[in-house]
């Protein structure tokens, strides 16, 4: 499981999605996507950066 997103010129995360997409509506993964949507980096010149991918915790208790 992962979250995929780009970062816009103004420094905010855009186009945030959880993959596999069937998990996007599950409460825990929707919450993780909202956290990424709050990501802010310093503004920069040029086109949007990314896409970036980050692994998400699975919640497995192994």
PDB file of C-alpha atoms in Angstrom:
ATOM      1  CA  UNK A   1       0.000   0.000   0.000  1.00  0.00           C
ATOM      2  CA  UNK A   2       1.233   3.463  -0.811  1.00  0.00           C
ATOM      3  CA  UNK A   3       0.242   7.071  -1.175  1.00  0.00           C
ATOM      4  CA  UNK A   4       1.045   8.853  -4.457  1.00  0.00           C
ATOM      5  CA  UNK A   5       1.045  12.642  -4.847  1.00  0.00           C
ATOM      6  CA  UNK A   6       2.566  15.624  -6.633  1.00  0.00           C
ATOM      7  CA  UNK A   7       3.647  18.960  -5.181  1.00  0.00           C
ATOM      8  CA  UNK A   8       2.446  22.161  -6.831  1.00  0.00           C
ATOM      9  CA  UNK A   9       4.450  25.336  -7.453  1.00  0.00           C
ATOM     10  CA  UNK A  10       2.935  26.996  -4.374  1.00  0.00           C
ATOM     11  CA  UNK A  11       4.264  24.209  -2.151  1.00  0.00           C
ATOM     12  CA  UNK A  12       1.137  22.162  -1.452  1.00  0.00           C
ATOM     13  CA  UNK A  13       0.503  18.481  -2.104  1.00  0.00           C
ATOM     14  CA  UNK A  14      -1.871  17.794  -5.002  1.00  0.00           C
ATOM     15  CA  UNK A  15      -3.488  14.780  -6.619  1.00  0.00           C
ATOM     16  CA  UNK A  16      -3.135  12.675  -3.468  1.00  0.00           C
ATOM     17  CA  UNK A  17      -4.330   9.096  -3.834  1.00  0.00           C
ATOM     18  CA  UNK A  18      -4.001   5.842  -1.963  1.00  0.00           C
ATOM     19  CA  UNK A  19      -3.121   2.707  -3.909  1.00  0.00           C
ATOM     20  CA  UNK A  20      -4.596   0.210  -4.304  1.00  0.00           C
ATOM     21  CA  UNK A  21      -7.547   2.507  -4.913  1.00  0.00           C
ATOM     22  CA  UNK A  22     -10.028   0.153  -3.209  1.00  0.00           C
ATOM     23  CA  UNK A  23      -8.531   1.306   0.109  1.00  0.00           C
ATOM     24  CA  UNK A  24      -9.118   5.042  -0.456  1.00  0.00           C
ATOM     25  CA  UNK A  25     -12.508   5.011   1.244  1.00  0.00           C
ATOM     26  CA  UNK A  26     -11.407   3.043   4.311  1.00  0.00           C
ATOM     27  CA  UNK A  27     -11.282   5.405   7.274  1.00  0.00           C
ATOM     28  CA  UNK A  28      -7.630   4.860   8.250  1.00  0.00           C
ATOM     29  CA  UNK A  29      -6.295   5.298   4.715  1.00  0.00           C
ATOM     30  CA  UNK A  30      -8.520   8.289   3.977  1.00  0.00           C
ATOM     31  CA  UNK A  31      -7.064   9.876   7.121  1.00  0.00           C
ATOM     32  CA  UNK A  32      -3.499   9.181   5.938  1.00  0.00           C
ATOM     33  CA  UNK A  33      -4.315  10.810   2.593  1.00  0.00           C
ATOM     34  CA  UNK A  34      -5.622  13.916   4.403  1.00  0.00           C
ATOM     35  CA  UNK A  35      -2.351  14.138   6.341  1.00  0.00           C
ATOM     36  CA  UNK A  36      -0.404  14.120   3.062  1.00  0.00           C
ATOM     37  CA  UNK A  37      -2.787  16.742   1.628  1.00  0.00           C
ATOM     38  CA  UNK A  38      -1.607  19.032   4.431  1.00  0.00           C
ATOM     39  CA  UNK A  39       2.020  18.771   3.281  1.00  0.00           C
ATOM     40  CA  UNK A  40       3.667  22.156   2.678  1.00  0.00           C
ATOM     41  CA  UNK A  41       7.104  22.841   1.210  1.00  0.00           C
ATOM     42  CA  UNK A  42       8.611  26.194   0.194  1.00  0.00           C
ATOM     43  CA  UNK A  43       7.173  27.532  -3.096  1.00  0.00           C
ATOM     44  CA  UNK A  44       9.344  26.968  -6.143  1.00  0.00           C
ATOM     45  CA  UNK A  45       9.500  28.032  -9.792  1.00  0.00           C
ATOM     46  CA  UNK A  46       8.602  25.631 -12.556  1.00  0.00           C
ATOM     47  CA  UNK A  47       6.139  22.831 -13.081  1.00  0.00           C
ATOM     48  CA  UNK A  48       4.688  20.595 -10.377  1.00  0.00           C
ATOM     49  CA  UNK A  49       7.153  18.125  -8.859  1.00  0.00           C
ATOM     50  CA  UNK A  50       6.528  14.408  -8.662  1.00  0.00           C
ATOM     51  CA  UNK A  51       4.833  12.077  -8.631  1.00  0.00           C
ATOM     52  CA  UNK A  52       6.155  10.940  -5.284  1.00  0.00           C
ATOM     53  CA  UNK A  53       5.326   7.575  -3.714  1.00  0.00           C
ATOM     54  CA  UNK A  54       5.532   6.666  -0.040  1.00  0.00           C
ATOM     55  CA  UNK A  55       4.683   3.346   1.599  1.00  0.00           C
ATOM     56  CA  UNK A  56       1.843   3.303   4.138  1.00  0.00           C
ATOM     57  CA  UNK A  57       1.743   1.208   7.300  1.00  0.00           C
ATOM     58  CA  UNK A  58      -0.387  -1.881   6.883  1.00  0.00           C
ATOM     59  CA  UNK A  59      -1.527  -2.376  10.447  1.00  0.00           C
ATOM     60  CA  UNK A  60      -0.366  -6.000  10.378  1.00  0.00           C
ATOM     61  CA  UNK A  61       0.475  -7.280  13.840  1.00  0.00           C
ATOM     62  CA  UNK A  62       3.214  -9.746  12.952  1.00  0.00           C
TER      63      UNK A  62
END
